[in-house]
CSV table of C-alpha atoms in Angstrom, one decimal:
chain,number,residue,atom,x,y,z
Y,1,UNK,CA,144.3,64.8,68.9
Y,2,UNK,CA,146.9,63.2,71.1
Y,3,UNK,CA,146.8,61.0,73.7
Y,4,UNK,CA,148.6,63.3,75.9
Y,5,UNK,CA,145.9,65.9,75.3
Y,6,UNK,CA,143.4,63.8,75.5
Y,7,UNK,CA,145.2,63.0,79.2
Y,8,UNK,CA,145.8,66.6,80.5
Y,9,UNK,CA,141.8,67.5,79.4
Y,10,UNK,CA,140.9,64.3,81.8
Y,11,UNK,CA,142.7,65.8,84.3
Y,12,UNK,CA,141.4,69.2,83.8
Y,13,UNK,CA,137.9,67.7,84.1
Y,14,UNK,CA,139.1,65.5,87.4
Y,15,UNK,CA,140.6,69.2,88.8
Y,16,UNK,CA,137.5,70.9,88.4
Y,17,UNK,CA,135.4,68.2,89.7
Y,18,UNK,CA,137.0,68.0,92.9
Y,19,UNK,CA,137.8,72.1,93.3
Y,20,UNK,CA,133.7,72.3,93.2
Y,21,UNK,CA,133.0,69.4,95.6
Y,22,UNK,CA,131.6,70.4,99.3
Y,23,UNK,CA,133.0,68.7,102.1
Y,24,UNK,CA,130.4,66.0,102.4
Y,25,UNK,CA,131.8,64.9,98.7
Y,26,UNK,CA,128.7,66.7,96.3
Y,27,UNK,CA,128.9,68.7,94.0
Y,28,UNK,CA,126.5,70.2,91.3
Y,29,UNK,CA,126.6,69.6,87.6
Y,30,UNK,CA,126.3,73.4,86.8
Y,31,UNK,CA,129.6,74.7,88.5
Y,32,UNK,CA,131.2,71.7,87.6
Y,33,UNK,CA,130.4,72.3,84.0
Y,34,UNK,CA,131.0,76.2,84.5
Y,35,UNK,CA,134.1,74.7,85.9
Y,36,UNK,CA,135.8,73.0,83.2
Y,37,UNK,CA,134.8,75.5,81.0
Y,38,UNK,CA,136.5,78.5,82.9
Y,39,UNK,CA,139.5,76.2,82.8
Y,40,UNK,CA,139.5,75.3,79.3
Y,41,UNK,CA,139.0,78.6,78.3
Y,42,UNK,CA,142.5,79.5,80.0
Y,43,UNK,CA,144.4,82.1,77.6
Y,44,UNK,CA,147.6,80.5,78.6
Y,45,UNK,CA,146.2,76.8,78.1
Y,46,UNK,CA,147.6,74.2,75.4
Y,47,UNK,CA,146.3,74.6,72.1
Y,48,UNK,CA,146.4,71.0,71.7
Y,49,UNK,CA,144.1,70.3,75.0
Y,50,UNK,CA,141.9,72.9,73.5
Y,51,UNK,CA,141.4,71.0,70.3
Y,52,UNK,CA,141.1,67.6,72.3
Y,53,UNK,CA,138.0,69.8,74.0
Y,54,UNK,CA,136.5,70.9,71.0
Y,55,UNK,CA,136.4,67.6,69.7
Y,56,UNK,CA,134.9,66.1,72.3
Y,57,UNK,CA,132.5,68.7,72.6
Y,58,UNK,CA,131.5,68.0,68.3
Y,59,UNK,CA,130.7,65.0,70.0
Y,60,UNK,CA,128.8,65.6,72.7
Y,61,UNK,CA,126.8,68.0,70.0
Y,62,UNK,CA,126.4,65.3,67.3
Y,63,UNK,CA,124.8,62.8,70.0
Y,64,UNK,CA,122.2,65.3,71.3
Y,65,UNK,CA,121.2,65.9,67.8
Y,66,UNK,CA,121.0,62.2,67.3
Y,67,UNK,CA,119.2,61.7,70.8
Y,68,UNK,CA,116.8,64.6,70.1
Y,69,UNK,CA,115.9,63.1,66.5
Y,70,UNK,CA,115.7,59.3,67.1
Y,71,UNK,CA,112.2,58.3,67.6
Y,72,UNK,CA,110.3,58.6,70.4
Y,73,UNK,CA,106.8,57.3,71.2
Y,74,UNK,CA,105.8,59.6,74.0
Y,75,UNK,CA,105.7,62.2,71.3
Y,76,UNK,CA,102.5,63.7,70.5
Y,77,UNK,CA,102.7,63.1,66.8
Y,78,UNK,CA,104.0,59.7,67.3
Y,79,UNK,CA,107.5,58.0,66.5
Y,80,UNK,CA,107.8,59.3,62.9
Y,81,UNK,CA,108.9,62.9,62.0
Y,82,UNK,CA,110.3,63.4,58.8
Y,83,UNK,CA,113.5,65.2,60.3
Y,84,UNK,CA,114.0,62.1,62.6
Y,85,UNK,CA,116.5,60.1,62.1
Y,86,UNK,CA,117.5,56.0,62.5
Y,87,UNK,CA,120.8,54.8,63.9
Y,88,UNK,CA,121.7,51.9,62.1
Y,89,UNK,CA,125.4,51.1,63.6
Y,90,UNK,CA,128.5,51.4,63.0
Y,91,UNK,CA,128.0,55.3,62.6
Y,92,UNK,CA,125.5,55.4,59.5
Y,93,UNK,CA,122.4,57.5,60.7
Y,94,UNK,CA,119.7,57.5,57.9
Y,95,UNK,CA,117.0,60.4,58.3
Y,96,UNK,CA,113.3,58.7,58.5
Y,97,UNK,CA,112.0,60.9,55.5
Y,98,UNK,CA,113.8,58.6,53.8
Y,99,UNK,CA,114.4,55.6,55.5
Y,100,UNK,CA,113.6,51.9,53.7
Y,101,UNK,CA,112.2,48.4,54.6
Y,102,UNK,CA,115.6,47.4,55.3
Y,103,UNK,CA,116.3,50.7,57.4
Y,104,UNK,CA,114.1,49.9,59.9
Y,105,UNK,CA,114.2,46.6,60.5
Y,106,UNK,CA,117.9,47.1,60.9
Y,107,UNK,CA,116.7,50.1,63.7
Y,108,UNK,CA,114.4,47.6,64.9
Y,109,UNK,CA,117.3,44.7,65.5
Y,110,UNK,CA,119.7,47.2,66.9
Y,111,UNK,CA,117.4,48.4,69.7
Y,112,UNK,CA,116.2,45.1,70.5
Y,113,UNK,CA,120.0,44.1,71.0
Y,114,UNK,CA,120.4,47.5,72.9
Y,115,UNK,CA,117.6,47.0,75.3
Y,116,UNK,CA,118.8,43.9,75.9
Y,117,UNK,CA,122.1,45.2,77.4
Y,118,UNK,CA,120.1,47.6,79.2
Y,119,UNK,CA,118.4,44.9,81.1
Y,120,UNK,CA,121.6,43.4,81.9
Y,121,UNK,CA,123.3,46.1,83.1
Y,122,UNK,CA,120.1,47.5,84.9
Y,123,UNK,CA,120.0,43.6,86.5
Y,124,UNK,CA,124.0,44.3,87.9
Y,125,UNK,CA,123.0,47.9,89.4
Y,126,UNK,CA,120.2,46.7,91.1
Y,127,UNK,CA,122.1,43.5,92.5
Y,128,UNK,CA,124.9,45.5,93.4
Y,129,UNK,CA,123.0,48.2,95.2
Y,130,UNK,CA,121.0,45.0,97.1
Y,131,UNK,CA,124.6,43.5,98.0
Y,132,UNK,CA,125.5,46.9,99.1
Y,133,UNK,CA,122.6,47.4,101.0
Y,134,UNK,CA,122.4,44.6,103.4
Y,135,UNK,CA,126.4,45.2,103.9
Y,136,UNK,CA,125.2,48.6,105.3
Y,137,UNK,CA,122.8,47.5,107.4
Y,138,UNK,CA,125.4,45.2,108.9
Y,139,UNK,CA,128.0,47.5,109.3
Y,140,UNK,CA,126.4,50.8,110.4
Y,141,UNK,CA,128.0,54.2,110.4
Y,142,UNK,CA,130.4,53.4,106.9
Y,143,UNK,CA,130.7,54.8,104.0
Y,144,UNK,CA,130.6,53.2,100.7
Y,145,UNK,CA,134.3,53.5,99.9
Y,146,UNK,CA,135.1,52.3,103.4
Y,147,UNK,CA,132.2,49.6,102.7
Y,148,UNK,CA,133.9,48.3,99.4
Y,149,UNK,CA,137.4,48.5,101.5
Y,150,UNK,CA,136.4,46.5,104.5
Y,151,UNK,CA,133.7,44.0,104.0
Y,152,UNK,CA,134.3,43.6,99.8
Y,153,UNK,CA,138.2,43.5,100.3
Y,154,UNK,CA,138.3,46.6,97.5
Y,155,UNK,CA,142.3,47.2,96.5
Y,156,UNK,CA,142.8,49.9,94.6
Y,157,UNK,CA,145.4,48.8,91.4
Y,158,UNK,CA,146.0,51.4,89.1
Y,159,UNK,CA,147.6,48.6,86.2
Y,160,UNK,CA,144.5,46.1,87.0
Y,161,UNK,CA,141.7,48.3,86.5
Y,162,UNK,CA,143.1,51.3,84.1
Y,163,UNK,CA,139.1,52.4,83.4
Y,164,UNK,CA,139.0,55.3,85.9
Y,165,UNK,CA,141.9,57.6,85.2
């Protein structure tokens, strides 16, 4: 896949986003999605953005297989099933018919590690949405772009910040 496909599905996904957004700036996950598909399924589209959308889409299939299998302690039977599976890092998976000693502790570290992130990153939303807060309640009538703009001095610079395409 190249990185130009890779671009022109971005902004195929960007296009459809905002041909399905209302003027009050929503817009629903369902006709976006029906979007991007009606688009991507273009006869006269690129056959290299069409294999940089079926890839990602192997992806997006191979992590809900691994989400739906990983264990889960709300389930009735409990966190083991036999067609579970462990995610150990780096990519290795090992299914928990099979798994060893070492297996799971190695499941056991990673998650600790991950909820750990989790916490940090939950601790940043929640400040930021606190900072934002107050900021509204001080400057009535805004919006949160205008917000960012005007009381956080937010500059948008496309070589500074190249996360958001």
């Amino acid at each position: 896949m190249s990185a130009t496909a890779e671009q022109q599905l971005a902004e195929i996904v960007e296009a459809s986003a905002r041909a399905v957004t209302d003027e009050y700036g929503r817009f629903q996950k369902v006709e976006f999605e029906a979007e991007v598909q009606r688009r991507i399924t273009a006869p006269d589209l690129d056959p290299r953005v069409l294999a940089a959308a079926l890839d990602k889409s192997v992806h997006g299939l191979v992590r809900g297989f691994g989400e739906r299998r990983s264990p889960n302690h709300r389930r009735k039977s409990g966190m083991f099933h036999p067609r579970g599976i462990l995610k150990l890092g780096s990519g290795i998976w090992v299914w928990m018919d099979v798994a060893t000693p070492t297996d799971l502790l190695e499941w056991g570290r990673l998650s600790t590690r991950n909820l750990a992130r989790v916490a940090r990153a939950e601790g940043d939303r929640q400040d930021y949405v606190a900072e934002r807060l107050a900021a509204f309640r001080q400057h009535d009538g805004l919006l949160l772009g205008q917000l960012e703009r005007i009381v956080f001095g937010y500059v948008h610079d496309p070589d500074s910040s190249p996360d958001i395409e």
